[in-house]
PDB file of C-alpha atoms in Angstrom:
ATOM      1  CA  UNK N   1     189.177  72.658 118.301  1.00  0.00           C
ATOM      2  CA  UNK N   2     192.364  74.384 118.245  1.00  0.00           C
ATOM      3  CA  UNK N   3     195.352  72.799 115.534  1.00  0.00           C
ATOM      4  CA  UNK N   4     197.542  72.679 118.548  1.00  0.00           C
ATOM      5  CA  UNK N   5     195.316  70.374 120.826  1.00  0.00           C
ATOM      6  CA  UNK N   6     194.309  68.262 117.103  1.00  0.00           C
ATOM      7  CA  UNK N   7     198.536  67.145 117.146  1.00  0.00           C
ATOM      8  CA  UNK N   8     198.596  65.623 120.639  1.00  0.00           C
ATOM      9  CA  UNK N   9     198.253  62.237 120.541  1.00  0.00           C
ATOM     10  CA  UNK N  10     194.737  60.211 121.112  1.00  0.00           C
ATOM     11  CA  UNK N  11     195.606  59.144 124.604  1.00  0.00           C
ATOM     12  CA  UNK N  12     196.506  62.707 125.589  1.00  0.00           C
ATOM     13  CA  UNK N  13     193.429  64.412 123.686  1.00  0.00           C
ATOM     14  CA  UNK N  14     191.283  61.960 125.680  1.00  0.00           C
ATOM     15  CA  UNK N  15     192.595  62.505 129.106  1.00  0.00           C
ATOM     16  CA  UNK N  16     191.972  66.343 128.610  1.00  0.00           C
ATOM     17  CA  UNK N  17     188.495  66.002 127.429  1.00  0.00           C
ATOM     18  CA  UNK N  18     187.397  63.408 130.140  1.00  0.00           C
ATOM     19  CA  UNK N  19     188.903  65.724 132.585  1.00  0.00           C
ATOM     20  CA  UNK N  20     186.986  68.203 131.761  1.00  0.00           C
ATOM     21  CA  UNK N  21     183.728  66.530 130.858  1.00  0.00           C
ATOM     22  CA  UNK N  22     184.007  65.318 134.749  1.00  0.00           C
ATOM     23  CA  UNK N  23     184.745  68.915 136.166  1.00  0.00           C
ATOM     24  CA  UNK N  24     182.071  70.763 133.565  1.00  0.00           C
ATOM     25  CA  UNK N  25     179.793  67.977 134.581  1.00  0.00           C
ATOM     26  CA  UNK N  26     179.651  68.188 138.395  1.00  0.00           C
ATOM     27  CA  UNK N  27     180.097  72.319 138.174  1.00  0.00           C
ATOM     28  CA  UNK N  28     178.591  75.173 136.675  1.00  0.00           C
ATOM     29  CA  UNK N  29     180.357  76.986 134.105  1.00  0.00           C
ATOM     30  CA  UNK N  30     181.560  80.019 135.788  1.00  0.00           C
ATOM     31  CA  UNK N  31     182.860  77.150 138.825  1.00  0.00           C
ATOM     32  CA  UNK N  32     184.553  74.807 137.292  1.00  0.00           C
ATOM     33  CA  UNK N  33     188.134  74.541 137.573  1.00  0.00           C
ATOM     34  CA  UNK N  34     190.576  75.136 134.865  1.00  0.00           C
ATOM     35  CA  UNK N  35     193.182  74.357 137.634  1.00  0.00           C
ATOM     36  CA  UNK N  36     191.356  71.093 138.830  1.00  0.00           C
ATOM     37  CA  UNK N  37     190.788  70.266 134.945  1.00  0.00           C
ATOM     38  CA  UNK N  38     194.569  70.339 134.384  1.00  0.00           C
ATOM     39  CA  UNK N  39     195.355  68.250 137.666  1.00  0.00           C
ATOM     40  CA  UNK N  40     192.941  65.535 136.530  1.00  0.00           C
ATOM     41  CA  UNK N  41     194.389  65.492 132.600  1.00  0.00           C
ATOM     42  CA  UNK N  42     198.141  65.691 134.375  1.00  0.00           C
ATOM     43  CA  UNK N  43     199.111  68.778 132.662  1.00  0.00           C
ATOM     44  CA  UNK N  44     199.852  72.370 134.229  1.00  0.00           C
ATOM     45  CA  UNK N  45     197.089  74.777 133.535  1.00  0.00           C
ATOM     46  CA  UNK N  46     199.417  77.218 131.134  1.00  0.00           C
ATOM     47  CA  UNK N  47     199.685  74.048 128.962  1.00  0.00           C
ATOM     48  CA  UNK N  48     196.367  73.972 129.118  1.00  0.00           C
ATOM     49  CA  UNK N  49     195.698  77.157 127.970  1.00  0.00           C
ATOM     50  CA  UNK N  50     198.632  76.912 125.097  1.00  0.00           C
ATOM     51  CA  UNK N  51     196.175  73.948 123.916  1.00  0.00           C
ATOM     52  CA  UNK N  52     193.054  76.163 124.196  1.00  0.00           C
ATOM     53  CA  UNK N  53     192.463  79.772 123.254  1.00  0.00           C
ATOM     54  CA  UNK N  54     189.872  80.070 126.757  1.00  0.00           C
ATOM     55  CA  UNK N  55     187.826  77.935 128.953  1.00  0.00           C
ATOM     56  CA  UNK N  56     185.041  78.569 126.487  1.00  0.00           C
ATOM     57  CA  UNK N  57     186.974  77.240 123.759  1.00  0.00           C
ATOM     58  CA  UNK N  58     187.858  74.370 125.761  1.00  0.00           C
ATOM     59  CA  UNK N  59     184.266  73.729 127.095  1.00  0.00           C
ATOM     60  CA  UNK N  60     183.102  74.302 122.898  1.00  0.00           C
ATOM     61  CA  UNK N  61     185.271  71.475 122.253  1.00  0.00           C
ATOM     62  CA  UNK N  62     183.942  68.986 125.036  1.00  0.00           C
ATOM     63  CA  UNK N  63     180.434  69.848 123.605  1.00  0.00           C
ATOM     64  CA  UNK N  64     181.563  68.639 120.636  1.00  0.00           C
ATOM     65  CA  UNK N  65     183.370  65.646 121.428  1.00  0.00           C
ATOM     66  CA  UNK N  66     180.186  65.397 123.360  1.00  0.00           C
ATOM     67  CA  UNK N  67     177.748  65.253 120.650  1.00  0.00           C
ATOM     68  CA  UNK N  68     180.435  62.849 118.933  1.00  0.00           C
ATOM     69  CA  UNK N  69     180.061  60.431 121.092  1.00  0.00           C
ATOM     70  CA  UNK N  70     176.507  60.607 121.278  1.00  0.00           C
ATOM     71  CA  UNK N  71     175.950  60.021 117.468  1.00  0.00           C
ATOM     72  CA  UNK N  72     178.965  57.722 116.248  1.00  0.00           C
ATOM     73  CA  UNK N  73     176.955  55.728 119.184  1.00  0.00           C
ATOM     74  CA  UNK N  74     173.623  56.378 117.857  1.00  0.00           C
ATOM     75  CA  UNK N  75     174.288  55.842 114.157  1.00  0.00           C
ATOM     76  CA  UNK N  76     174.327  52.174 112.886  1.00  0.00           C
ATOM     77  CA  UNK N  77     173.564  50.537 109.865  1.00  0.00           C
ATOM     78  CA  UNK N  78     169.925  49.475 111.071  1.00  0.00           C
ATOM     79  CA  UNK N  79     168.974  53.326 111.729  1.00  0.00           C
ATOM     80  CA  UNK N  80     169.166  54.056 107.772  1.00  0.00           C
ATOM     81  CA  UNK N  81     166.705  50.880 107.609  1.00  0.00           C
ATOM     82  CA  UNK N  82     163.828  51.979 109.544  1.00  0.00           C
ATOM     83  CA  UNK N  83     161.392  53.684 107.378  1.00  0.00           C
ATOM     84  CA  UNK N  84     158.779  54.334 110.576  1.00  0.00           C
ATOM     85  CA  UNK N  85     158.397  57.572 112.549  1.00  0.00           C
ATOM     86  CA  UNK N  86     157.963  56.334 115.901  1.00  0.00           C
ATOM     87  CA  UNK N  87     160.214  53.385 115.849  1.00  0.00           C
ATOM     88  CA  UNK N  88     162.931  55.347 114.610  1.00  0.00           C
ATOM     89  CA  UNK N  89     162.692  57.937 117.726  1.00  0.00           C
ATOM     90  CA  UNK N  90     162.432  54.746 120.008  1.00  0.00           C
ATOM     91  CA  UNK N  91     165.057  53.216 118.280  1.00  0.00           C
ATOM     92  CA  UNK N  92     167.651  56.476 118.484  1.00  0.00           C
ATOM     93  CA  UNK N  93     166.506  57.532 121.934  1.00  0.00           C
ATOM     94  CA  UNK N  94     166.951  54.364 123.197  1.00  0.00           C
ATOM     95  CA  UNK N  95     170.425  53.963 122.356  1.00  0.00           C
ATOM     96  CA  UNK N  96     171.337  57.199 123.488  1.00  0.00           C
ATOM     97  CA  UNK N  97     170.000  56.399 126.905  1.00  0.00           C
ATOM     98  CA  UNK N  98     172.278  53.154 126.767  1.00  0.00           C
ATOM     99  CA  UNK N  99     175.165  55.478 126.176  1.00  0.00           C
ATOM    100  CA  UNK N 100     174.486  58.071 128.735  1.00  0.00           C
ATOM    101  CA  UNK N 101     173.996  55.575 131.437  1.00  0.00           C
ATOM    102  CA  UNK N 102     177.398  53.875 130.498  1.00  0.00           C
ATOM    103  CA  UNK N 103     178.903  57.382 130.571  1.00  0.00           C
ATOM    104  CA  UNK N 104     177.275  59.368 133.892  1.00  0.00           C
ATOM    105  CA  UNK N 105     179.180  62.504 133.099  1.00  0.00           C
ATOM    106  CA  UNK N 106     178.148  63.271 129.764  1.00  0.00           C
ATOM    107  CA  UNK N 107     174.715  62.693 131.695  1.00  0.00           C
ATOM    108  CA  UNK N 108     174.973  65.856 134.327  1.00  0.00           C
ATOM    109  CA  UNK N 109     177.479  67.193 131.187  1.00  0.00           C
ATOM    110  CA  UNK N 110     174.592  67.541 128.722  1.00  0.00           C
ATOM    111  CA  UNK N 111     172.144  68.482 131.566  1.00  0.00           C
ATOM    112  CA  UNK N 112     174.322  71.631 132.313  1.00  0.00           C
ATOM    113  CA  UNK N 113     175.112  72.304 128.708  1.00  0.00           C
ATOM    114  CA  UNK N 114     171.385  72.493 127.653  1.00  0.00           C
ATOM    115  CA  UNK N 115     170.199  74.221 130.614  1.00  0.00           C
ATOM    116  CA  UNK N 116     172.898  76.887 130.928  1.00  0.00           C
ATOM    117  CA  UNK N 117     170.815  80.087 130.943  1.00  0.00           C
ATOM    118  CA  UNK N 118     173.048  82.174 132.528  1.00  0.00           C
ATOM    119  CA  UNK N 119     176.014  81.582 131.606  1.00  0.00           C
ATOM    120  CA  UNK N 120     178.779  82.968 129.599  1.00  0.00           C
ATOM    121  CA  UNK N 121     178.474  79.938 126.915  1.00  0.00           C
ATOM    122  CA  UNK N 122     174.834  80.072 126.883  1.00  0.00           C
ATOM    123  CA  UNK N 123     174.295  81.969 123.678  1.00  0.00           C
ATOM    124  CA  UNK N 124     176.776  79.410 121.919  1.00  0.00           C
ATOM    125  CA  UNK N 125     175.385  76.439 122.854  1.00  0.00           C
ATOM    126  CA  UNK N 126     171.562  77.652 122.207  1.00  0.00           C
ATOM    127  CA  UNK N 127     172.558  78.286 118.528  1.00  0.00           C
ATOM    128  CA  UNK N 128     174.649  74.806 118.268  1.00  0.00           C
ATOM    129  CA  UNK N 129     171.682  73.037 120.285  1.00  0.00           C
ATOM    130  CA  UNK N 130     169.039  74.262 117.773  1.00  0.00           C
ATOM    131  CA  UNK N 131     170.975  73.038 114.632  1.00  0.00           C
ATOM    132  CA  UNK N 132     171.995  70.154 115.614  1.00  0.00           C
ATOM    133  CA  UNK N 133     168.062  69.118 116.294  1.00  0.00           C
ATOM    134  CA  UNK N 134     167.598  70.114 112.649  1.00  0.00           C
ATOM    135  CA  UNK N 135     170.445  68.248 110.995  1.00  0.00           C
ATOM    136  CA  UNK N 136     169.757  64.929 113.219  1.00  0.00           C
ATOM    137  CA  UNK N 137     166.173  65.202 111.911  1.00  0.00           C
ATOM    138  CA  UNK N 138     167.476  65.898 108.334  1.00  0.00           C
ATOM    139  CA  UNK N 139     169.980  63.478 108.222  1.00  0.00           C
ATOM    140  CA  UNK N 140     167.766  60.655 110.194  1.00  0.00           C
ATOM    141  CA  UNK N 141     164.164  61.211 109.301  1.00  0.00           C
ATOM    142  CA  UNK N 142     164.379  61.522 105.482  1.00  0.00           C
ATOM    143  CA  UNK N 143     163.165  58.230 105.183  1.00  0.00           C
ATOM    144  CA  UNK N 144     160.269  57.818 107.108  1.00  0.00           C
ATOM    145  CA  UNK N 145     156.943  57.314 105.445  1.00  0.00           C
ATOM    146  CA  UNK N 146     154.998  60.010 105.169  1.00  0.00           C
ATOM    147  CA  UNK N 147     152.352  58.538 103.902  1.00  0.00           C
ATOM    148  CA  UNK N 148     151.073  56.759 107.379  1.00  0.00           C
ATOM    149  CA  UNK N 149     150.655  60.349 108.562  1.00  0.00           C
ATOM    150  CA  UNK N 150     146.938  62.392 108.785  1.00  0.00           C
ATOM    151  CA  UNK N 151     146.660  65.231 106.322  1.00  0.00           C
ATOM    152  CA  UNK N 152     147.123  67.795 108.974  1.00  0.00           C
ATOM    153  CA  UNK N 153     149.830  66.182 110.748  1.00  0.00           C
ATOM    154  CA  UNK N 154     153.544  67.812 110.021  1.00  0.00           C
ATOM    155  CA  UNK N 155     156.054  65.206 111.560  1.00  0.00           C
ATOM    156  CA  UNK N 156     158.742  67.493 112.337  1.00  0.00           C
ATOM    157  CA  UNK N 157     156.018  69.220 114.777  1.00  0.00           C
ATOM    158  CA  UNK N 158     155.684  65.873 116.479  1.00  0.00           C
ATOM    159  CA  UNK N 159     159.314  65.183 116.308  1.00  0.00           C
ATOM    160  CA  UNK N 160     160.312  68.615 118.345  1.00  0.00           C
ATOM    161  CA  UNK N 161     157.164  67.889 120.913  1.00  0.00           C
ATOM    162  CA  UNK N 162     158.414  64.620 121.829  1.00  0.00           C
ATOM    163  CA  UNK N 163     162.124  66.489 122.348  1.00  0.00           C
ATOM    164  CA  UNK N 164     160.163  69.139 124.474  1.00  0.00           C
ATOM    165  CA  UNK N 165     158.491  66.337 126.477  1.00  0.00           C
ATOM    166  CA  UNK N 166     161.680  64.740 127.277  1.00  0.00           C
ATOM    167  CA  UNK N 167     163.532  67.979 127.979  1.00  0.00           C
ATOM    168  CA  UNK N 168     160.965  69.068 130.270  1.00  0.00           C
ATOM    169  CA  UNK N 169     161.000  65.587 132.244  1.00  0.00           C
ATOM    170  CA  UNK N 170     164.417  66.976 132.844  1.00  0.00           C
ATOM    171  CA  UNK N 171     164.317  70.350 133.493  1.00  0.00           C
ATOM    172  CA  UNK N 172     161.554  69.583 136.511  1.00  0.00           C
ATOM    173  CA  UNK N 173     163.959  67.172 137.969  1.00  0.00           C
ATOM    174  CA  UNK N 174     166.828  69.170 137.356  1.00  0.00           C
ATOM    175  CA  UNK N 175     165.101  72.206 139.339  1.00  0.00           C
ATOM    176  CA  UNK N 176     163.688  70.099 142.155  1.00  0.00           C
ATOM    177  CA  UNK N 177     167.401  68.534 142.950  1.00  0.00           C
ATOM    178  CA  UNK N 178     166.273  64.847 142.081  1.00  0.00           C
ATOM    179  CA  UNK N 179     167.778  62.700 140.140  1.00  0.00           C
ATOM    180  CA  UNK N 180     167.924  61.813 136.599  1.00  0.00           C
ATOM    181  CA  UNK N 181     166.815  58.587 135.765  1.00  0.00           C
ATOM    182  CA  UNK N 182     166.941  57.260 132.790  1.00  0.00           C
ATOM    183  CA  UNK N 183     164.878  54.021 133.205  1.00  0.00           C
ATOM    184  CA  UNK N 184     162.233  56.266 133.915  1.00  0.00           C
ATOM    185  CA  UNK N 185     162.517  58.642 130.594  1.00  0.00           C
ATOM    186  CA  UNK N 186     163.138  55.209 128.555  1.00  0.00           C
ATOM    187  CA  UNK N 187     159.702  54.252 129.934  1.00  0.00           C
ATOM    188  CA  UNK N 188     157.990  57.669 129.472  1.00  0.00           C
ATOM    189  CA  UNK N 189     159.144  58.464 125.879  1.00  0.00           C
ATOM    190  CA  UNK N 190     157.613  55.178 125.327  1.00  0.00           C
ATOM    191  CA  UNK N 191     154.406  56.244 126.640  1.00  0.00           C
ATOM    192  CA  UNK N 192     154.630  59.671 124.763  1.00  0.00           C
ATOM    193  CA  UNK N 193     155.691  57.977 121.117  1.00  0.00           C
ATOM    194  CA  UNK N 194     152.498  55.798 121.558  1.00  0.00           C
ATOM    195  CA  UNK N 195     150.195  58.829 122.699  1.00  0.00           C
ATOM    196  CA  UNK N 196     151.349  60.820 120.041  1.00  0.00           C
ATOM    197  CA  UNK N 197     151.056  57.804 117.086  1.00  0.00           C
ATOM    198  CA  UNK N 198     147.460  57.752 117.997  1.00  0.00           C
ATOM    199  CA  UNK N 199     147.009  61.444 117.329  1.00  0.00           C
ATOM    200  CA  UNK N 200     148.885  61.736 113.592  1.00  0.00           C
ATOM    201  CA  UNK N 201     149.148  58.280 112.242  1.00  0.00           C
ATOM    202  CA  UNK N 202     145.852  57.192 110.137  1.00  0.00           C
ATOM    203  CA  UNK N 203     143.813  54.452 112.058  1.00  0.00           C
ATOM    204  CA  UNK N 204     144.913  51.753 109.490  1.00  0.00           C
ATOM    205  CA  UNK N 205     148.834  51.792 110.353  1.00  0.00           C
ATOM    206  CA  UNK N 206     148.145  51.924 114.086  1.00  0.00           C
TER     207      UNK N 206
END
């Protein structure tokens, strides 16, 4: 985030980024608007641009407010209680669903963002996407007990499954044009956390 866009006031800052969450959201990268982005904030595109080195650096900064969102949402006081595996991903997933369906453009946002192959930001966002899984799962799941776990059974293995389950429920809908709905993955991942705490928990904690 550029030192020039951190002195605008909140209000401003937040019209910008929910401009452009809206326009990055329904558009792919190389599409969207600077010029629609800047008619939706109410400020010329040059101004834009004297707030933001690029449109990458502008669409860098929306991932980040992004992912922001996402975790001051996420992170409570009751997520540094939990102590089990599987209640902790319900428990974090779950709340992450309740803020993406209150927010529909980070939704189709985070969609994009993740799924960007092609694009000029896709490089970026791979690296960002990659640590951010390993910090959350740092930060989150240092507490969990181990001990519940089979011999063989490495819980950060399960932990990135259960992200690749989830991300492929959304890739397949994302390629066939249907729509995302997050009921449905709610429902699923809680499915997939039970499938999976047959297969690595020891028979006595399930």
């Amino acid at each position: 985030m550029s030192e020039r866009f951190k002195e605008l006031p909140e209000k401003k800052q937040l019209s910008i980024l929910r401009a452009a969450i809206e326009v990055f959201a329904k558009y792919e990268y190389k599409k969207a608007s600077t010029d629609l982005i800047a008619s939706k904030a109410g400020v010329s595109k040059g101004l834009l641009f004297y707030y933001f080195h690029n449109k990458k650096d502008l669409y860098l900064t929306v991932y980040e407010y992004v992912k922001r969102i996402i975790t001051e949402g996420v992170a409570d006081s009751r997520l540094l209680e939990i102590t089990d595996f599987f209640e902790l991903i319900t428990y974090t997933t779950m709340k992450k669903i309740k803020i993406l369906s209150e927010n529909p453009y980070i939704v189709e946002f985070s969609v994009r963002s993740f799924y960007s192959d092609r694009e000029e930001i896709s490089g970026d966002l791979k690296m960002k996407s990659k640590k951010d899984i390993e910090q959350n799962y740092n930060q989150y799941f240092n507490k969990i007990n181990l001990y519940k776990f089979k011999e063989n059974i490495n819980p950060s293995e399960i932990f990135k499954m259960v992200i690749w389950l989830i991300d492929g429920y959304i890739h397949e809908r994302q390629m066939n044009n249907e729509p995302l709905c997050l009921d449905t993955i709610s429902k699923l991942l809680i499915n997939w956390t039970e499938m999976f705490k047959q297969i690595a928990y020891k028979e006595e904690y399930l």
